[in-house]
């Protein structure tokens, strides 16, 4: 069992930055691939970024590539999402998720492959 708690959301002006954190409980955190997703009002939850259990590989949605960076610290059971050059269209509730293995890198973009989810943190970007 893994419990995930996101933090770091807030209100920021366009062009600004935020760093989201996702703290995980459980001794097996380092064996999970981790992902960040977001959901804007009236829209489906969409993939943002994913990172392998070792942190050696990362994967981004085209809409955030070059602006967002996903990273993890397995000693602290935490995954991060550094968000730079934020745009109003980045406004959403951001969720972290854990995936326990047996999934291809391509499949990490899909909500259905993740085993555990956090409660989400709101990010609002004003124009």
PDB file of C-alpha atoms in Angstrom:
ATOM      1  CA  UNK A   1       0.000   0.000   0.000  1.00  0.00           C
ATOM      2  CA  UNK A   2       1.264   3.468  -0.916  1.00  0.00           C
ATOM      3  CA  UNK A   3      -0.272   6.732   0.219  1.00  0.00           C
ATOM      4  CA  UNK A   4       0.507   9.898  -1.709  1.00  0.00           C
ATOM      5  CA  UNK A   5       0.165  13.502  -0.542  1.00  0.00           C
ATOM      6  CA  UNK A   6       0.753  16.409  -2.922  1.00  0.00           C
ATOM      7  CA  UNK A   7       1.735  19.921  -1.883  1.00  0.00           C
ATOM      8  CA  UNK A   8       3.127  23.105  -3.381  1.00  0.00           C
ATOM      9  CA  UNK A   9       0.217  24.282  -5.454  1.00  0.00           C
ATOM     10  CA  UNK A  10      -0.993  27.859  -5.452  1.00  0.00           C
ATOM     11  CA  UNK A  11      -1.666  30.989  -7.457  1.00  0.00           C
ATOM     12  CA  UNK A  12       1.074  32.317  -9.736  1.00  0.00           C
ATOM     13  CA  UNK A  13       1.263  34.801 -12.581  1.00  0.00           C
ATOM     14  CA  UNK A  14       1.921  33.682 -16.126  1.00  0.00           C
ATOM     15  CA  UNK A  15       5.637  33.186 -16.666  1.00  0.00           C
ATOM     16  CA  UNK A  16       6.185  32.249 -13.036  1.00  0.00           C
ATOM     17  CA  UNK A  17       7.287  28.998 -11.432  1.00  0.00           C
ATOM     18  CA  UNK A  18       6.049  26.500  -8.881  1.00  0.00           C
ATOM     19  CA  UNK A  19       7.457  23.263  -7.508  1.00  0.00           C
ATOM     20  CA  UNK A  20       5.046  20.529  -6.579  1.00  0.00           C
ATOM     21  CA  UNK A  21       5.984  17.775  -4.166  1.00  0.00           C
ATOM     22  CA  UNK A  22       4.437  14.373  -3.662  1.00  0.00           C
ATOM     23  CA  UNK A  23       5.323  12.597  -0.431  1.00  0.00           C
ATOM     24  CA  UNK A  24       4.795   8.858  -0.370  1.00  0.00           C
ATOM     25  CA  UNK A  25       4.400   6.464   2.496  1.00  0.00           C
ATOM     26  CA  UNK A  26       5.521   2.876   2.302  1.00  0.00           C
ATOM     27  CA  UNK A  27       8.870   1.157   2.115  1.00  0.00           C
ATOM     28  CA  UNK A  28       8.475   0.160  -1.511  1.00  0.00           C
ATOM     29  CA  UNK A  29       8.327   3.686  -2.957  1.00  0.00           C
ATOM     30  CA  UNK A  30      11.637   3.235  -4.743  1.00  0.00           C
ATOM     31  CA  UNK A  31      10.199   0.347  -6.771  1.00  0.00           C
ATOM     32  CA  UNK A  32       7.349   2.398  -8.263  1.00  0.00           C
ATOM     33  CA  UNK A  33       7.311   4.443 -11.408  1.00  0.00           C
ATOM     34  CA  UNK A  34       5.715   7.799 -10.618  1.00  0.00           C
ATOM     35  CA  UNK A  35       3.586  10.089 -12.705  1.00  0.00           C
ATOM     36  CA  UNK A  36       2.048  13.533 -12.578  1.00  0.00           C
ATOM     37  CA  UNK A  37      -1.349  14.210 -14.119  1.00  0.00           C
ATOM     38  CA  UNK A  38      -3.618  17.239 -14.186  1.00  0.00           C
ATOM     39  CA  UNK A  39      -7.310  17.881 -14.551  1.00  0.00           C
ATOM     40  CA  UNK A  40      -8.870  21.183 -15.501  1.00  0.00           C
ATOM     41  CA  UNK A  41     -12.577  21.902 -14.878  1.00  0.00           C
ATOM     42  CA  UNK A  42     -14.758  20.094 -17.387  1.00  0.00           C
ATOM     43  CA  UNK A  43     -11.839  18.169 -18.869  1.00  0.00           C
ATOM     44  CA  UNK A  44     -10.453  14.685 -18.526  1.00  0.00           C
ATOM     45  CA  UNK A  45      -7.410  13.968 -16.430  1.00  0.00           C
ATOM     46  CA  UNK A  46      -4.334  14.226 -18.626  1.00  0.00           C
ATOM     47  CA  UNK A  47      -0.773  12.994 -18.444  1.00  0.00           C
ATOM     48  CA  UNK A  48       1.946  15.509 -17.593  1.00  0.00           C
ATOM     49  CA  UNK A  49       5.143  13.586 -16.789  1.00  0.00           C
ATOM     50  CA  UNK A  50       6.486  10.263 -15.557  1.00  0.00           C
ATOM     51  CA  UNK A  51       9.728   9.029 -14.036  1.00  0.00           C
ATOM     52  CA  UNK A  52      11.182   5.555 -13.714  1.00  0.00           C
ATOM     53  CA  UNK A  53      11.732   3.962 -10.307  1.00  0.00           C
ATOM     54  CA  UNK A  54      15.443   4.759 -10.491  1.00  0.00           C
ATOM     55  CA  UNK A  55      14.958   8.307 -11.719  1.00  0.00           C
ATOM     56  CA  UNK A  56      17.074   7.500 -14.729  1.00  0.00           C
ATOM     57  CA  UNK A  57      14.338   7.978 -17.307  1.00  0.00           C
ATOM     58  CA  UNK A  58      11.716  10.645 -17.665  1.00  0.00           C
ATOM     59  CA  UNK A  59       8.829  11.196 -20.047  1.00  0.00           C
ATOM     60  CA  UNK A  60       6.798  14.343 -20.729  1.00  0.00           C
ATOM     61  CA  UNK A  61       3.645  15.414 -22.476  1.00  0.00           C
ATOM     62  CA  UNK A  62       4.410  17.616 -25.455  1.00  0.00           C
ATOM     63  CA  UNK A  63       2.510  20.498 -23.857  1.00  0.00           C
ATOM     64  CA  UNK A  64       4.979  20.766 -20.962  1.00  0.00           C
ATOM     65  CA  UNK A  65       8.226  19.544 -22.522  1.00  0.00           C
ATOM     66  CA  UNK A  66      11.013  22.040 -21.946  1.00  0.00           C
ATOM     67  CA  UNK A  67       9.070  23.851 -19.184  1.00  0.00           C
ATOM     68  CA  UNK A  68       8.433  21.152 -16.568  1.00  0.00           C
ATOM     69  CA  UNK A  69      10.908  18.796 -14.919  1.00  0.00           C
ATOM     70  CA  UNK A  70      10.035  15.671 -12.963  1.00  0.00           C
ATOM     71  CA  UNK A  71      12.490  14.285 -10.428  1.00  0.00           C
ATOM     72  CA  UNK A  72      12.510  12.025  -7.391  1.00  0.00           C
ATOM     73  CA  UNK A  73      14.433  11.487  -4.190  1.00  0.00           C
ATOM     74  CA  UNK A  74      13.968   7.887  -3.117  1.00  0.00           C
ATOM     75  CA  UNK A  75      15.712   8.515   0.200  1.00  0.00           C
ATOM     76  CA  UNK A  76      12.966  11.028   1.020  1.00  0.00           C
ATOM     77  CA  UNK A  77      10.127   9.055  -0.624  1.00  0.00           C
ATOM     78  CA  UNK A  78       9.289  12.162  -2.638  1.00  0.00           C
ATOM     79  CA  UNK A  79       8.699  13.015  -6.269  1.00  0.00           C
ATOM     80  CA  UNK A  80       8.796  16.582  -7.556  1.00  0.00           C
ATOM     81  CA  UNK A  81       7.430  18.549 -10.476  1.00  0.00           C
ATOM     82  CA  UNK A  82       9.270  21.774 -11.200  1.00  0.00           C
ATOM     83  CA  UNK A  83       7.063  23.972 -13.361  1.00  0.00           C
ATOM     84  CA  UNK A  84       8.592  26.978 -15.116  1.00  0.00           C
ATOM     85  CA  UNK A  85       7.233  29.456 -17.656  1.00  0.00           C
ATOM     86  CA  UNK A  86       3.725  28.714 -16.491  1.00  0.00           C
ATOM     87  CA  UNK A  87       0.800  29.546 -18.738  1.00  0.00           C
ATOM     88  CA  UNK A  88      -2.884  30.108 -17.926  1.00  0.00           C
ATOM     89  CA  UNK A  89      -3.663  26.826 -19.685  1.00  0.00           C
ATOM     90  CA  UNK A  90      -1.587  25.021 -17.052  1.00  0.00           C
ATOM     91  CA  UNK A  91      -4.317  25.817 -14.519  1.00  0.00           C
ATOM     92  CA  UNK A  92      -5.627  22.537 -13.098  1.00  0.00           C
ATOM     93  CA  UNK A  93      -5.635  20.223 -10.141  1.00  0.00           C
ATOM     94  CA  UNK A  94      -2.362  18.304 -10.238  1.00  0.00           C
ATOM     95  CA  UNK A  95      -2.208  14.695  -9.075  1.00  0.00           C
ATOM     96  CA  UNK A  96       0.684  12.370  -8.475  1.00  0.00           C
ATOM     97  CA  UNK A  97       0.335   8.646  -9.009  1.00  0.00           C
ATOM     98  CA  UNK A  98       2.339   5.475  -8.411  1.00  0.00           C
ATOM     99  CA  UNK A  99       2.645   2.534 -10.776  1.00  0.00           C
ATOM    100  CA  UNK A 100       3.921  -0.776  -9.430  1.00  0.00           C
ATOM    101  CA  UNK A 101       5.644  -2.203 -12.496  1.00  0.00           C
ATOM    102  CA  UNK A 102       4.922  -4.384 -15.487  1.00  0.00           C
ATOM    103  CA  UNK A 103       3.987  -1.440 -17.690  1.00  0.00           C
ATOM    104  CA  UNK A 104       5.707  -0.168 -20.770  1.00  0.00           C
ATOM    105  CA  UNK A 105       7.098   3.314 -20.887  1.00  0.00           C
ATOM    106  CA  UNK A 106       4.445   4.298 -23.429  1.00  0.00           C
ATOM    107  CA  UNK A 107       1.629   3.099 -21.166  1.00  0.00           C
ATOM    108  CA  UNK A 108       2.669   5.404 -18.330  1.00  0.00           C
ATOM    109  CA  UNK A 109       0.702   8.156 -20.047  1.00  0.00           C
ATOM    110  CA  UNK A 110      -2.575   6.376 -19.239  1.00  0.00           C
ATOM    111  CA  UNK A 111      -4.561   6.968 -16.040  1.00  0.00           C
ATOM    112  CA  UNK A 112      -5.692   3.337 -15.903  1.00  0.00           C
ATOM    113  CA  UNK A 113      -2.238   1.821 -15.354  1.00  0.00           C
ATOM    114  CA  UNK A 114      -1.571   3.584 -12.052  1.00  0.00           C
ATOM    115  CA  UNK A 115      -2.190   1.826  -8.767  1.00  0.00           C
ATOM    116  CA  UNK A 116      -2.291   4.707  -6.281  1.00  0.00           C
ATOM    117  CA  UNK A 117      -3.296   8.372  -6.455  1.00  0.00           C
ATOM    118  CA  UNK A 118      -2.947  11.425  -4.285  1.00  0.00           C
ATOM    119  CA  UNK A 119      -5.743  13.846  -3.481  1.00  0.00           C
ATOM    120  CA  UNK A 120      -4.434  16.595  -5.764  1.00  0.00           C
ATOM    121  CA  UNK A 121      -3.184  20.150  -5.380  1.00  0.00           C
ATOM    122  CA  UNK A 122      -4.617  23.195  -7.156  1.00  0.00           C
ATOM    123  CA  UNK A 123      -2.423  25.229  -9.498  1.00  0.00           C
ATOM    124  CA  UNK A 124      -3.853  28.467 -10.827  1.00  0.00           C
ATOM    125  CA  UNK A 125      -1.972  30.592 -13.352  1.00  0.00           C
ATOM    126  CA  UNK A 126      -3.277  34.111 -13.889  1.00  0.00           C
ATOM    127  CA  UNK A 127      -2.771  36.019 -17.123  1.00  0.00           C
TER     128      UNK A 127
END
